[in-house]
Amino acid sequence: MNLYEFSNKKLEYSIDAIAADQELAKHIQDVLIWLKLLNPPSDGKFGPISAAALKEFQKIMKCEEDQFVGPKTAKALVSTKPDDLPKPALKLDNDLPSRIIKYMQQKGYQFSLGAGEYNIVYVEGMDADGTPNSDQPNYFNDRRFVIEIVNGKPKIVGNWEATTEPGFHYTYNPINKGKGAARIAFGQYKSWKVGIHYGGGSDPHEALAQVAPITVHRDFNKDLKRTGDKTETGLFDVNQHWGFDLPRNNISFASAGCLVGRTRDGHREFMKLIKQDKRYQMNKEYLFLTTIIPGNELDK
């Protein structure tokens, strides 16, 4: 049953009843995503994160149907438009986290607001203080940021050395010799969950493991650039893992295209932090959204 059918009936569904009706669950998720109360995708699996978004909608719209969905909530869901909801006031200035969020707004990217909801952002070719660098190949010269937006003000709560690109080793000796090394395309992907990075098998560790498609450029001509490269979308084991404490000026074997924090300790801090995200706490299968930005475009 879809929302329109449900809204014309005098029914009261618990969260469990919604979850048992995949068509209804997916339709409610689609609406909540459209209203920007829930991150995509809609999958018809109505778990605690979807339930929390629905509860937030009911609170905003004063549906007065606590712990269930009835006629008031259903009719509000089918009639409410994004402009009908109050807009959270963002307090943006010219500091680095504000500049990142402004860029994400310009691109139409999603970001989460509220304490305990973390935004993972990689900025390619940037130093720790937000200064762009030359993005020299084979260097850990990118940043892995975690941004939290509380009371409308973005704050960087995690900032580590990283690379978003493969180094010399896997560029010149690609795992997929027929296509070339993978270099993630700039953009935003909801494609990772907490898991294990095995790599070559010698140093497995907790990481964000890719479980949903992303788009990569294939560096077939081995020029260490994306320009002119063919793209491919799929599952490539592009994980977010550590870089084995390798020196800043030598990515070596640490990345064949993964998003890599240089140090073990820094990566452990990253994992500890993002696992405190309240959405992960509600659902250990939560998919983390990650944004990859070119540093030289941030202030354009």
Short mmCIF file of C-alpha atoms in Angstrom, two decimals:
data_model
loop_
_atom_site.label_atom_id
_atom_site.label_comp_id
_atom_site.label_asym_id
_atom_site.label_seq_id
_atom_site.Cartn_x
_atom_site.Cartn_y
_atom_site.Cartn_z
CA MET A 1 0.00 0.00 0.00
CA ASN A 2 1.28 3.50 -0.79
CA LEU A 3 0.83 6.68 1.24
CA TYR A 4 -2.07 7.94 -0.85
CA GLU A 5 -4.02 4.74 -0.24
CA PHE A 6 -3.09 4.75 3.43
CA SER A 7 -4.15 8.38 3.90
CA ASN A 8 -7.67 7.56 2.70
CA LYS A 9 -8.11 4.83 5.30
CA LYS A 10 -8.63 5.12 9.03
CA LEU A 11 -5.59 3.06 9.93
CA GLU A 12 -2.99 3.33 12.65
CA TYR A 13 0.33 1.64 11.89
CA SER A 14 3.13 1.10 14.36
CA ILE A 15 6.73 1.34 13.17
CA ASP A 16 6.83 -2.45 12.98
CA ALA A 17 3.71 -2.46 10.81
CA ILE A 18 5.26 0.12 8.48
CA ALA A 19 8.43 -1.97 8.25
CA ALA A 20 6.33 -4.99 7.28
CA ASP A 21 4.83 -3.12 4.31
CA GLN A 22 7.80 -2.46 2.02
CA GLU A 23 5.83 -0.32 -0.45
CA LEU A 24 4.54 1.95 2.30
CA ALA A 25 7.94 2.07 4.03
CA LYS A 26 9.69 3.07 0.82
CA HIS A 27 7.09 5.73 0.00
CA ILE A 28 7.49 7.29 3.46
CA GLN A 29 11.28 7.21 3.05
CA ASP A 30 11.00 8.87 -0.37
CA VAL A 31 8.98 11.71 1.14
CA LEU A 32 11.33 12.15 4.10
CA ILE A 33 14.31 12.25 1.71
CA TRP A 34 12.54 14.84 -0.46
CA LEU A 35 11.92 16.91 2.67
CA LYS A 36 15.63 16.54 3.58
CA LEU A 37 14.84 14.85 6.87
CA LEU A 38 16.46 11.57 5.81
CA ASN A 39 19.53 10.80 3.75
CA PRO A 40 19.07 8.63 0.64
CA PRO A 41 18.67 5.99 -0.55
CA SER A 42 15.19 4.67 0.15
CA ASP A 43 15.30 0.90 0.45
CA GLY A 44 11.99 -0.07 2.05
CA LYS A 45 13.77 -1.17 5.22
CA PHE A 46 12.19 0.98 7.90
CA GLY A 47 14.75 0.85 10.68
CA PRO A 48 15.56 3.15 13.60
CA ILE A 49 17.04 5.94 11.44
CA SER A 50 13.93 6.12 9.25
CA ALA A 51 11.77 5.94 12.37
CA ALA A 52 13.69 8.84 13.95
CA ALA A 53 13.24 10.95 10.78
CA LEU A 54 9.51 10.18 10.78
CA LYS A 55 9.25 11.15 14.44
CA GLU A 56 11.04 14.43 13.68
CA PHE A 57 8.54 15.11 10.88
CA GLN A 58 5.61 14.41 13.21
CA LYS A 59 7.09 16.78 15.80
CA ILE A 60 7.61 19.58 13.26
CA MET A 61 4.13 19.19 11.78
CA LYS A 62 2.45 18.63 15.18
CA CYS A 63 0.76 15.46 14.03
CA GLU A 64 0.03 14.31 17.61
CA GLU A 65 0.38 10.66 16.65
CA ASP A 66 3.15 9.46 18.90
CA GLN A 67 4.60 5.99 18.22
CA PHE A 68 2.31 5.36 15.24
CA VAL A 69 1.26 6.69 11.85
CA GLY A 70 -2.39 7.52 11.41
CA PRO A 71 -4.50 9.75 9.16
CA LYS A 72 -2.94 13.03 10.37
CA THR A 73 0.63 11.95 9.69
CA ALA A 74 -0.23 10.30 6.38
CA LYS A 75 -2.07 13.37 5.06
CA ALA A 76 0.76 15.64 6.23
CA LEU A 77 3.31 13.45 4.44
CA VAL A 78 1.48 13.61 1.12
CA SER A 79 0.76 17.35 1.30
CA THR A 80 3.91 18.87 2.84
CA LYS A 81 6.50 20.47 0.56
CA PRO A 82 10.12 21.26 1.45
CA ASP A 83 9.36 24.99 1.65
CA ASP A 84 6.68 24.27 4.27
CA LEU A 85 9.30 23.13 6.77
CA PRO A 86 11.25 25.61 8.89
CA LYS A 87 14.76 26.11 7.60
CA PRO A 88 17.55 25.64 10.14
CA ALA A 89 19.56 28.81 10.42
CA LEU A 90 23.14 28.23 9.31
CA LYS A 91 25.75 30.57 10.77
CA LEU A 92 28.42 30.66 8.09
CA ASP A 93 31.42 32.97 7.92
CA ASN A 94 34.81 32.69 6.21
CA ASP A 95 36.45 30.08 8.40
CA LEU A 96 37.40 26.74 6.86
CA PRO A 97 34.39 24.66 7.96
CA SER A 98 32.02 27.39 6.75
CA ARG A 99 33.79 27.53 3.39
CA ILE A 100 33.42 23.77 3.02
CA ILE A 101 29.70 23.87 3.84
CA LYS A 102 29.17 26.82 1.46
CA TYR A 103 30.82 24.81 -1.31
CA MET A 104 28.61 21.83 -0.53
CA GLN A 105 25.55 24.07 -0.68
CA GLN A 106 26.61 25.42 -4.08
CA LYS A 107 27.01 21.88 -5.39
CA GLY A 108 23.67 20.75 -3.99
CA TYR A 109 25.39 18.22 -1.74
CA GLN A 110 23.73 16.92 1.38
CA PHE A 111 25.05 17.64 4.84
CA SER A 112 23.74 16.75 8.27
CA LEU A 113 22.90 19.22 10.99
CA GLY A 114 22.77 18.62 14.70
CA ALA A 115 24.93 17.36 17.51
CA GLY A 116 26.20 13.85 16.97
CA GLU A 117 25.72 13.80 13.19
CA TYR A 118 29.08 13.86 11.45
CA ASN A 119 29.94 14.93 7.90
CA ILE A 120 32.97 13.18 6.38
CA VAL A 121 34.72 15.39 3.83
CA TYR A 122 38.00 14.87 1.97
CA VAL A 123 39.60 17.95 0.45
CA GLU A 124 42.23 17.19 -2.17
CA GLY A 125 45.34 19.37 -2.23
CA MET A 126 44.95 21.14 1.12
CA ASP A 127 47.06 21.65 4.24
CA ALA A 128 45.77 21.34 7.80
CA ASP A 129 45.01 25.07 8.12
CA GLY A 130 42.96 25.19 4.91
CA THR A 131 45.72 26.51 2.68
CA PRO A 132 45.67 24.96 -0.80
CA ASN A 133 48.85 23.15 -1.82
CA SER A 134 50.25 21.96 -5.15
CA ASP A 135 48.69 18.49 -4.74
CA GLN A 136 51.97 16.89 -5.71
CA PRO A 137 51.58 13.24 -6.77
CA ASN A 138 52.55 10.45 -4.37
CA TYR A 139 52.22 12.71 -1.29
CA PHE A 140 49.81 12.57 1.64
CA ASN A 141 48.82 16.16 0.93
CA ASP A 142 45.02 15.94 1.18
CA ARG A 143 42.82 16.29 4.27
CA ARG A 144 40.32 14.02 5.91
CA PHE A 145 37.84 16.22 7.80
CA VAL A 146 34.92 15.42 10.06
CA ILE A 147 32.52 18.35 10.44
CA GLU A 148 29.72 18.70 12.97
CA ILE A 149 27.08 21.44 12.68
CA VAL A 150 25.63 22.43 16.06
CA ASN A 151 23.19 25.33 16.42
CA GLY A 152 23.84 26.21 12.80
CA LYS A 153 27.60 26.64 13.22
CA PRO A 154 29.91 24.15 11.45
CA LYS A 155 32.96 23.00 13.35
CA ILE A 156 35.82 20.73 12.34
CA VAL A 157 35.99 18.00 14.97
CA GLY A 158 38.53 15.86 13.12
CA ASN A 159 41.38 16.87 10.81
CA TRP A 160 43.97 14.38 9.52
CA GLU A 161 46.56 13.99 6.76
CA ALA A 162 45.22 11.83 3.95
CA THR A 163 45.28 10.96 0.30
CA THR A 164 42.35 10.63 -2.08
CA GLU A 165 44.55 9.28 -4.88
CA PRO A 166 46.79 6.31 -5.62
CA GLY A 167 50.53 6.91 -5.46
CA PHE A 168 53.26 5.97 -7.90
CA HIS A 169 53.25 2.28 -7.01
CA TYR A 170 49.69 1.45 -8.04
CA THR A 171 49.52 4.06 -10.79
CA TYR A 172 52.42 2.42 -12.61
CA ASN A 173 51.46 -1.10 -11.46
CA PRO A 174 47.65 -1.00 -11.38
CA ILE A 175 45.68 -3.86 -9.87
CA ASN A 176 43.42 -3.74 -12.92
CA LYS A 177 46.04 -3.62 -15.66
CA GLY A 178 43.47 -3.48 -18.44
CA LYS A 179 41.85 -0.29 -17.15
CA GLY A 180 44.37 1.59 -15.04
CA ALA A 181 44.43 2.73 -11.44
CA ALA A 182 41.20 3.98 -9.88
CA ARG A 183 40.97 7.62 -8.81
CA ILE A 184 37.68 8.53 -7.13
CA ALA A 185 35.58 11.13 -8.94
CA PHE A 186 34.84 14.30 -7.02
CA GLY A 187 31.36 14.25 -5.56
CA GLN A 188 29.36 12.66 -2.80
CA TYR A 189 28.63 9.00 -2.14
CA LYS A 190 26.68 7.13 0.53
CA SER A 191 28.73 4.00 0.10
CA TRP A 192 30.61 2.95 3.24
CA LYS A 193 29.90 1.13 6.45
CA VAL A 194 32.08 0.09 9.37
CA GLY A 195 34.03 -3.03 8.47
CA ILE A 196 37.55 -4.32 7.96
CA HIS A 197 40.15 -3.29 5.41
CA TYR A 198 42.17 -6.34 4.45
CA GLY A 199 44.32 -4.91 1.66
CA GLY A 200 47.15 -7.33 1.05
CA GLY A 201 46.16 -9.24 4.16
CA SER A 202 49.22 -8.42 6.26
CA ASP A 203 47.64 -5.68 8.40
CA PRO A 204 43.83 -5.94 8.53
CA HIS A 205 42.17 -3.19 10.54
CA GLU A 206 38.84 -1.50 11.21
CA ALA A 207 37.87 0.87 8.42
CA LEU A 208 34.97 2.19 6.42
CA ALA A 209 34.46 -0.49 3.79
CA GLN A 210 32.87 0.28 0.44
CA VAL A 211 29.53 -1.52 0.09
CA ALA A 212 27.71 0.64 -2.49
CA PRO A 213 28.75 2.02 -5.89
CA ILE A 214 31.03 4.99 -6.44
CA THR A 215 32.45 6.51 -9.62
CA VAL A 216 36.16 6.40 -10.40
CA HIS A 217 38.41 7.69 -13.16
CA ARG A 218 40.66 5.06 -14.74
CA ASP A 219 44.21 6.35 -15.17
CA PHE A 220 45.02 4.13 -18.14
CA ASN A 221 47.68 6.52 -19.48
CA LYS A 222 49.34 6.68 -16.04
CA ASP A 223 49.61 10.47 -15.98
CA LEU A 224 48.40 10.76 -12.35
CA LYS A 225 45.45 12.95 -13.41
CA ARG A 226 41.71 12.58 -13.94
CA THR A 227 41.62 14.75 -17.06
CA GLY A 228 40.36 12.82 -20.06
CA ASP A 229 40.16 9.51 -18.20
CA LYS A 230 37.22 7.18 -18.70
CA THR A 231 34.95 6.75 -15.71
CA GLU A 232 33.47 3.61 -14.26
CA THR A 233 30.84 3.12 -11.56
CA GLY A 234 30.70 0.12 -9.29
CA LEU A 235 32.20 -1.68 -6.31
CA PHE A 236 36.00 -1.45 -6.25
CA ASP A 237 36.95 -2.03 -2.59
CA VAL A 238 37.73 1.68 -2.28
CA ASN A 239 37.84 1.71 1.50
CA GLN A 240 38.67 4.41 4.02
CA HIS A 241 41.62 2.98 5.92
CA TRP A 242 45.00 3.85 7.39
CA GLY A 243 48.26 4.52 5.56
CA PHE A 244 50.60 2.36 7.67
CA ASP A 245 52.49 5.41 9.07
CA LEU A 246 54.29 5.86 5.77
CA PRO A 247 56.19 9.14 5.29
CA ARG A 248 54.26 12.14 4.02
CA ASN A 249 56.23 12.19 0.76
CA ASN A 250 55.64 8.57 -0.24
CA ILE A 251 52.18 7.00 -0.52
CA SER A 252 53.90 3.83 -1.77
CA PHE A 253 51.57 0.80 -1.50
CA ALA A 254 49.14 2.51 0.94
CA SER A 255 46.56 3.37 -1.72
CA ALA A 256 45.45 1.75 -4.95
CA GLY A 257 42.61 4.29 -5.04
CA CYS A 258 41.31 4.21 -1.47
CA LEU A 259 40.69 7.19 0.80
CA VAL A 260 43.59 6.85 3.20
CA GLY A 261 44.50 8.59 6.44
CA ARG A 262 48.29 8.56 6.73
CA THR A 263 48.76 7.37 10.31
CA ARG A 264 47.42 4.47 12.31
CA ASP A 265 46.72 6.64 15.37
CA GLY A 266 44.94 9.27 13.29
CA HIS A 267 42.81 6.63 11.63
CA ARG A 268 41.89 5.10 14.98
CA GLU A 269 40.78 8.56 16.13
CA PHE A 270 38.71 8.91 12.95
CA MET A 271 36.98 5.57 13.44
CA LYS A 272 36.31 6.20 17.14
CA LEU A 273 34.75 9.56 16.30
CA ILE A 274 32.47 8.50 13.47
CA LYS A 275 31.25 5.49 15.42
CA GLN A 276 29.85 7.99 17.92
CA ASP A 277 27.51 9.27 15.18
CA LYS A 278 24.03 8.83 16.59
CA ARG A 279 22.82 7.25 13.35
CA TYR A 280 25.47 4.55 13.61
CA GLN A 281 24.53 4.08 17.25
CA MET A 282 20.95 3.41 16.14
CA ASN A 283 21.94 1.12 13.29
CA LYS A 284 25.32 -0.62 13.11
CA GLU A 285 24.70 -1.21 9.38
CA TYR A 286 24.46 2.53 8.78
CA LEU A 287 25.91 3.75 5.46
CA PHE A 288 28.22 6.74 5.85
CA LEU A 289 27.99 9.60 3.38
CA THR A 290 31.35 10.95 2.21
CA THR A 291 32.16 14.01 0.10
CA ILE A 292 35.33 14.49 -1.96
CA ILE A 293 36.21 18.08 -2.93
CA PRO A 294 39.01 19.57 -5.05
CA GLY A 295 40.82 22.06 -2.84
CA ASN A 296 41.52 24.46 -5.69
CA GLU A 297 37.77 24.97 -6.22
CA LEU A 298 36.81 25.58 -2.62
CA ASP A 299 36.95 29.37 -2.75
CA LYS A 300 35.85 29.94 -6.34
#
